[in-house]
Amino acid sequence: MPELPEVETVKETLKRQILKNRIIDVKINYPKTIEFPTVEEFKKQIKNQKIVDIKRRGKWLMFELEDYYLLSHLRMEGKYNIKPTDTIQNKHEHVIFVLDNKFELRYQDTRKFGKMHLIKKEEVYDRLPLSELGLEPNDENLTVSYLKEKYKNKNLPIKTVLLDQQIIVGIGNIYADEILFLSKINPLKKSKTLTNKQLQLIIDNTKIVLEKAIKAGGTTIRSYTSSEGVHGLFQHELLVHGKEGEPCKDCDETIVKIKVGGRGTYYCKKCQK
DNA sequence: AGTGCGACCCGAACGC
DNA sequence: TGCGTTCGGGTCGCAC
């Protein structure tokens, strides 16, 4: 389940592997992965493009090519494998980028939820999916007044708005629980009723949780070998998420699980009033 | 406009 | 080699 830290780790790993390689062909085994443009246009346009750089915006991986950006969202289970051309394809490798060095970059996604876009470089930030994204967690413009403005017309629980990628990018279901636990805020609390102090705590803890997870992703990533996938691991220490029935790390109260906006939500009733 | 929910997927976990 | 059902995760599209 890649969230921002996992995407960051994948980005760094791939940069060490495939920069400067040229895509000489692409095979698309599951066409619905390609969201834009059409599969035929996608194939035609990406052919013979060199991979110049790899970036990230929110949870989107951005392969910078010569004329295009290839945007790739891993959703829950997307990962990239780099394998020699003659390696048998496994059944979950849906998009195969044939490189000019006898290797292939293969997008593997068991759940088939991941999406790709191929967009002209000059347009990439001005059109979907990147145009609507909110601030990166480490953006200096992420302030209490920014959140106040964004939250003022919403009547939703803070847990729900933390997942809104149009406000802050990169927070997924797991990290949202962790951020609220550290901030001692009830996930059901309406976001527009939060105090300045609580909003500042959310900002601080968002940065802390995501940066810590990026570091953990960097240290636990499996190194690439020909038979192994390149993918982010999610192995850092979680405080509340998934801990239903276990004692709170702070007060020993039993962690409970509820649904907020349809999403499994874990919290401590005593610490997060 | 904001809000809620089903759809998209399939492996794992669960219930019997 | 048990089998059918439920769940979850991020995002979008649709209905209200």
Short mmCIF file of C-alpha atoms (C1' of nucleotides) in Angstrom, two decimals:
data_model
loop_
_atom_site.label_atom_id
_atom_site.label_comp_id
_atom_site.label_asym_id
_atom_site.label_seq_id
_atom_site.Cartn_x
_atom_site.Cartn_y
_atom_site.Cartn_z
CA MET A 1 0.00 0.00 0.00
CA PRO A 2 2.18 2.79 -1.21
CA GLU A 3 1.63 6.19 0.25
CA LEU A 4 3.82 9.22 -0.31
CA PRO A 5 6.86 7.83 1.54
CA GLU A 6 6.72 4.61 -0.44
CA VAL A 7 6.45 6.52 -3.72
CA GLU A 8 9.45 8.59 -2.68
CA THR A 9 11.42 5.43 -2.01
CA VAL A 10 10.44 3.89 -5.34
CA LYS A 11 11.45 7.11 -7.08
CA GLU A 12 14.91 7.12 -5.50
CA THR A 13 15.43 3.44 -6.22
CA LEU A 14 14.39 3.74 -9.86
CA LYS A 15 16.60 6.78 -10.36
CA ARG A 16 19.59 4.65 -9.52
CA GLN A 17 18.45 1.98 -11.97
CA ILE A 18 17.05 3.37 -15.17
CA LEU A 19 18.08 7.00 -15.66
CA LYS A 20 19.34 7.74 -19.20
CA ASN A 21 17.83 4.59 -20.62
CA ARG A 22 15.63 4.81 -23.68
CA ILE A 23 12.20 3.20 -23.99
CA ILE A 24 12.29 1.35 -27.31
CA ASP A 25 8.94 -0.38 -27.01
CA VAL A 26 6.00 -0.78 -24.67
CA LYS A 27 3.64 -3.70 -24.16
CA ILE A 28 0.31 -3.13 -22.49
CA ASN A 29 -1.27 -6.26 -21.09
CA TYR A 30 -4.02 -4.51 -19.14
CA PRO A 31 -5.19 -1.49 -21.16
CA LYS A 32 -7.25 0.05 -18.36
CA THR A 33 -4.01 1.01 -16.63
CA ILE A 34 -3.58 3.70 -19.29
CA GLU A 35 -5.92 6.53 -18.40
CA PHE A 36 -4.62 9.10 -20.91
CA PRO A 37 -4.25 9.30 -23.86
CA THR A 38 -5.61 6.29 -25.78
CA VAL A 39 -3.54 3.13 -25.62
CA GLU A 40 -2.53 3.57 -29.25
CA GLU A 41 -1.42 7.17 -28.76
CA PHE A 42 0.36 6.23 -25.56
CA LYS A 43 2.38 3.56 -27.34
CA LYS A 44 3.24 5.77 -30.27
CA GLN A 45 4.25 8.77 -28.19
CA ILE A 46 6.39 7.00 -25.60
CA LYS A 47 8.40 5.02 -28.11
CA ASN A 48 12.05 6.13 -28.35
CA GLN A 49 11.77 8.55 -25.46
CA LYS A 50 14.74 8.65 -23.10
CA ILE A 51 14.17 8.66 -19.34
CA VAL A 52 15.74 11.95 -18.31
CA ASP A 53 14.77 12.17 -14.66
CA ILE A 54 12.28 10.80 -12.14
CA LYS A 55 10.32 13.05 -9.81
CA ARG A 56 7.32 12.86 -7.51
CA ARG A 57 4.28 15.04 -6.91
CA GLY A 58 1.97 13.82 -4.17
CA LYS A 59 1.56 10.10 -4.70
CA TRP A 60 2.28 10.42 -8.42
CA LEU A 61 5.55 9.15 -9.81
CA MET A 62 6.76 11.35 -12.65
CA PHE A 63 9.06 9.84 -15.23
CA GLU A 64 10.51 12.81 -17.07
CA LEU A 65 11.06 11.85 -20.69
CA GLU A 66 12.40 14.05 -23.48
CA ASP A 67 9.01 15.36 -24.61
CA TYR A 68 6.57 13.96 -22.08
CA TYR A 69 6.00 13.13 -18.47
CA LEU A 70 4.87 9.61 -17.78
CA LEU A 71 2.74 9.89 -14.63
CA SER A 72 2.19 6.73 -12.65
CA HIS A 73 -0.02 6.28 -9.61
CA LEU A 74 0.63 3.02 -7.76
CA ARG A 75 -2.59 3.09 -5.75
CA MET A 76 -2.38 0.19 -3.30
CA GLU A 77 -0.21 -2.47 -4.79
CA GLY A 78 1.57 -1.06 -7.80
CA LYS A 79 5.29 -1.71 -8.04
CA TYR A 80 8.08 -1.60 -10.57
CA ASN A 81 10.32 -4.49 -11.51
CA ILE A 82 13.46 -4.24 -13.59
CA LYS A 83 14.19 -7.52 -15.30
CA PRO A 84 16.17 -8.80 -18.28
CA THR A 85 14.13 -8.83 -21.47
CA ASP A 86 13.96 -12.61 -21.62
CA THR A 87 12.48 -13.04 -18.13
CA ILE A 88 9.08 -14.74 -18.10
CA GLN A 89 6.33 -12.23 -17.38
CA ASN A 90 4.34 -12.84 -14.25
CA LYS A 91 0.59 -12.50 -14.49
CA HIS A 92 0.44 -9.19 -12.67
CA GLU A 93 2.91 -7.33 -14.87
CA HIS A 94 0.52 -5.14 -16.80
CA VAL A 95 2.74 -2.63 -18.58
CA ILE A 96 6.19 -3.50 -19.93
CA PHE A 97 8.61 -0.78 -20.97
CA VAL A 98 11.32 -2.32 -23.11
CA LEU A 99 14.58 -0.44 -22.53
CA ASP A 100 17.61 -0.14 -24.80
CA ASN A 101 19.89 -2.06 -22.44
CA LYS A 102 18.33 -5.54 -22.65
CA PHE A 103 16.29 -4.82 -19.54
CA GLU A 104 12.64 -4.04 -19.07
CA LEU A 105 10.86 -1.78 -16.62
CA ARG A 106 7.70 -3.67 -15.69
CA TYR A 107 4.71 -2.24 -13.89
CA GLN A 108 3.17 -4.88 -11.66
CA ASP A 109 -0.14 -4.37 -9.89
CA THR A 110 -2.11 -7.24 -8.37
CA ARG A 111 -5.24 -5.19 -7.81
CA LYS A 112 -5.06 -3.43 -11.19
CA PHE A 113 -5.95 -0.12 -9.57
CA GLY A 114 -2.89 1.86 -10.63
CA LYS A 115 -3.13 4.42 -13.42
CA MET A 116 -0.78 6.06 -15.94
CA HIS A 117 -0.96 9.27 -17.93
CA LEU A 118 1.37 10.45 -20.66
CA ILE A 119 1.33 14.22 -20.90
CA LYS A 120 3.34 16.76 -22.85
CA LYS A 121 5.97 18.24 -20.58
CA GLU A 122 4.86 21.85 -20.87
CA GLU A 123 1.31 20.92 -19.87
CA VAL A 124 1.96 18.55 -17.03
CA TYR A 125 1.30 20.90 -14.12
CA ASP A 126 -1.62 22.64 -15.84
CA ARG A 127 -3.85 19.68 -16.42
CA LEU A 128 -5.21 16.71 -14.55
CA PRO A 129 -4.17 14.82 -12.58
CA LEU A 130 -1.51 17.19 -11.18
CA SER A 131 -3.35 20.49 -11.62
CA GLU A 132 -5.77 19.91 -8.76
CA LEU A 133 -3.27 18.75 -6.14
CA GLY A 134 -2.80 20.55 -2.84
CA LEU A 135 0.44 21.39 -1.03
CA GLU A 136 3.28 19.00 -0.38
CA PRO A 137 3.68 18.34 3.36
CA ASN A 138 7.03 20.14 3.37
CA ASP A 139 5.76 23.21 1.49
CA GLU A 140 6.39 26.39 3.46
CA ASN A 141 2.94 27.61 2.41
CA LEU A 142 1.36 24.87 4.51
CA THR A 143 0.25 27.07 7.39
CA VAL A 144 -2.60 27.37 9.86
CA SER A 145 -4.22 30.10 7.75
CA TYR A 146 -4.01 27.92 4.64
CA LEU A 147 -5.80 25.07 6.40
CA LYS A 148 -8.38 27.40 7.90
CA GLU A 149 -9.23 28.70 4.43
CA LYS A 150 -9.50 25.19 3.00
CA TYR A 151 -11.55 23.81 5.88
CA LYS A 152 -13.99 26.68 6.32
CA ASN A 153 -16.59 25.49 3.81
CA LYS A 154 -16.39 21.85 4.78
CA ASN A 155 -18.50 20.08 7.32
CA LEU A 156 -16.49 16.86 7.45
CA PRO A 157 -14.47 15.00 10.08
CA ILE A 158 -10.79 15.92 10.21
CA LYS A 159 -9.90 12.34 9.31
CA THR A 160 -11.79 12.71 6.02
CA VAL A 161 -10.25 16.05 5.04
CA LEU A 162 -6.74 14.84 5.81
CA LEU A 163 -7.23 12.35 2.99
CA ASP A 164 -8.29 15.10 0.57
CA GLN A 165 -5.42 15.41 -1.92
CA GLN A 166 -6.62 18.85 -2.99
CA ILE A 167 -5.57 20.22 0.40
CA ILE A 168 -2.42 18.34 1.43
CA VAL A 169 -1.00 15.63 -0.80
CA GLY A 170 0.41 12.32 0.30
CA ILE A 171 -1.60 11.44 3.38
CA GLY A 172 -3.29 8.03 3.13
CA ASN A 173 -5.56 6.16 5.49
CA ILE A 174 -2.76 4.77 7.63
CA TYR A 175 -0.82 7.99 8.09
CA ALA A 176 -3.98 9.99 8.77
CA ASP A 177 -4.61 7.84 11.88
CA GLU A 178 -1.01 8.27 13.00
CA ILE A 179 -1.08 12.04 12.53
CA LEU A 180 -4.29 12.39 14.54
CA PHE A 181 -3.00 10.16 17.33
CA LEU A 182 0.16 12.22 17.69
CA SER A 183 -1.92 15.40 17.62
CA LYS A 184 -4.36 14.01 20.24
CA ILE A 185 -7.33 14.89 18.06
CA ASN A 186 -10.48 12.79 17.65
CA PRO A 187 -10.79 11.64 14.03
CA LEU A 188 -14.52 12.51 14.04
CA LYS A 189 -13.96 16.12 15.09
CA LYS A 190 -15.26 18.48 12.41
CA SER A 191 -12.27 20.04 10.72
CA LYS A 192 -13.71 23.55 10.78
CA THR A 193 -14.00 23.49 14.58
CA LEU A 194 -10.30 22.87 15.17
CA THR A 195 -8.32 25.51 17.05
CA ASN A 196 -5.23 27.19 15.65
CA LYS A 197 -3.18 25.19 18.09
CA GLN A 198 -4.67 21.92 16.85
CA LEU A 199 -4.16 22.90 13.21
CA GLN A 200 -0.53 23.67 13.93
CA LEU A 201 -0.15 20.28 15.61
CA ILE A 202 -1.58 18.61 12.51
CA ILE A 203 0.87 20.45 10.29
CA ASP A 204 3.82 19.62 12.53
CA ASN A 205 2.87 15.96 12.90
CA THR A 206 2.14 15.55 9.18
CA LYS A 207 5.69 16.65 8.43
CA ILE A 208 7.11 14.45 11.20
CA VAL A 209 5.19 11.31 10.26
CA LEU A 210 5.87 11.55 6.54
CA GLU A 211 9.53 12.45 6.88
CA LYS A 212 10.07 9.65 9.35
CA ALA A 213 8.35 7.21 7.04
CA ILE A 214 10.44 8.35 4.09
CA LYS A 215 13.56 7.67 6.11
CA ALA A 216 12.24 4.25 7.12
CA GLY A 217 11.34 3.50 3.51
CA GLY A 218 14.87 4.40 2.57
CA THR A 219 16.40 2.02 5.05
CA THR A 220 14.07 -0.93 4.59
CA ILE A 221 13.82 -0.95 0.82
CA ARG A 222 14.95 -4.21 -0.68
CA SER A 223 17.91 -3.71 -2.91
CA TYR A 224 17.37 -4.62 -6.49
CA THR A 225 18.49 -7.93 -7.93
CA SER A 226 17.40 -9.46 -11.18
CA SER A 227 14.83 -11.68 -9.55
CA GLU A 228 13.53 -9.20 -7.05
CA GLY A 229 11.06 -6.38 -7.40
CA VAL A 230 11.81 -2.73 -6.80
CA HIS A 231 9.13 -1.51 -4.48
CA GLY A 232 8.59 0.42 -1.33
CA LEU A 233 8.11 -1.47 1.88
CA PHE A 234 5.80 -0.25 4.55
CA GLN A 235 7.48 -1.28 7.73
CA HIS A 236 7.86 1.64 10.03
CA GLU A 237 6.51 1.61 13.54
CA LEU A 238 2.81 2.35 13.63
CA LEU A 239 1.31 3.68 16.87
CA VAL A 240 -2.44 3.19 16.35
CA HIS A 241 -3.34 2.08 12.85
CA GLY A 242 -4.23 -1.60 12.83
CA LYS A 243 -3.93 -1.81 16.64
CA GLU A 244 -7.56 -2.55 17.49
CA GLY A 245 -7.81 -4.16 20.93
CA GLU A 246 -4.22 -3.32 21.85
CA PRO A 247 -3.29 -0.87 24.62
CA CYS A 248 -2.62 2.76 23.72
CA LYS A 249 1.11 3.48 23.71
CA ASP A 250 0.48 6.59 25.81
CA CYS A 251 -2.24 5.68 28.32
CA ASP A 252 -2.98 1.93 28.06
CA GLU A 253 -6.60 2.53 27.04
CA THR A 254 -7.74 -0.02 24.46
CA ILE A 255 -7.47 1.20 20.86
CA VAL A 256 -10.80 1.08 19.06
CA LYS A 257 -11.71 0.81 15.41
CA ILE A 258 -14.53 2.79 13.83
CA LYS A 259 -15.56 3.86 10.33
CA VAL A 260 -15.03 7.46 9.29
CA GLY A 261 -16.16 8.34 5.80
CA GLY A 262 -16.27 4.65 5.06
CA ARG A 263 -12.63 4.15 6.04
CA GLY A 264 -11.30 1.98 8.83
CA THR A 265 -10.11 4.35 11.55
CA TYR A 266 -8.15 3.49 14.69
CA TYR A 267 -7.81 5.77 17.68
CA CYS A 268 -7.57 6.08 21.46
CA LYS A 269 -10.76 7.35 23.05
CA LYS A 270 -8.90 8.69 26.07
CA CYS A 271 -6.03 10.50 24.32
CA GLN A 272 -8.09 11.71 21.37
CA LYS A 273 -11.17 13.33 22.89
"C1'" DA B 1 -21.11 23.48 -4.18
"C1'" DG B 2 -20.54 20.02 -0.74
"C1'" DT B 3 -21.42 15.33 0.59
"C1'" DG B 4 -22.07 10.23 0.43
"C1'" DC B 5 -21.51 6.08 -1.70
"C1'" DG B 6 -20.79 2.52 -5.20
"C1'" DA B 7 -17.42 0.97 -8.50
"C1'" DC B 8 -13.05 -0.47 -9.67
"C1'" DC B 9 -9.93 -5.22 -8.35
"C1'" DC B 10 -8.39 -9.52 -6.14
"C1'" DG B 11 -5.85 -11.79 -2.32
"C1'" DA B 12 -6.27 -12.44 2.47
"C1'" DA B 13 -8.98 -13.20 6.25
"C1'" DC B 14 -12.94 -14.89 7.98
"C1'" DG B 15 -17.22 -17.84 8.79
"C1'" DC B 16 -19.22 -22.06 8.50
"C1'" DT C 1 -6.20 -28.67 -1.83
"C1'" DG C 2 -12.77 -26.57 1.52
"C1'" DC C 3 -15.71 -23.21 -0.09
"C1'" DG C 4 -18.35 -19.02 -0.12
"C1'" DT C 5 -18.31 -14.29 1.72
"C1'" DT C 6 -16.35 -10.06 3.34
"C1'" DC C 7 -12.98 -6.62 3.54
"C1'" DG C 8 -9.73 -3.00 2.27
"C1'" DG C 9 -7.07 0.52 -0.09
"C1'" DG C 10 -7.10 5.59 -3.32
"C1'" DT C 11 -9.69 7.84 -6.37
"C1'" DC C 12 -13.40 8.92 -9.50
"C1'" DG C 13 -18.07 9.38 -11.11
"C1'" DC C 14 -22.63 9.76 -10.05
"C1'" DA C 15 -26.78 11.01 -7.29
"C1'" DC C 16 -28.68 13.97 -4.03
#
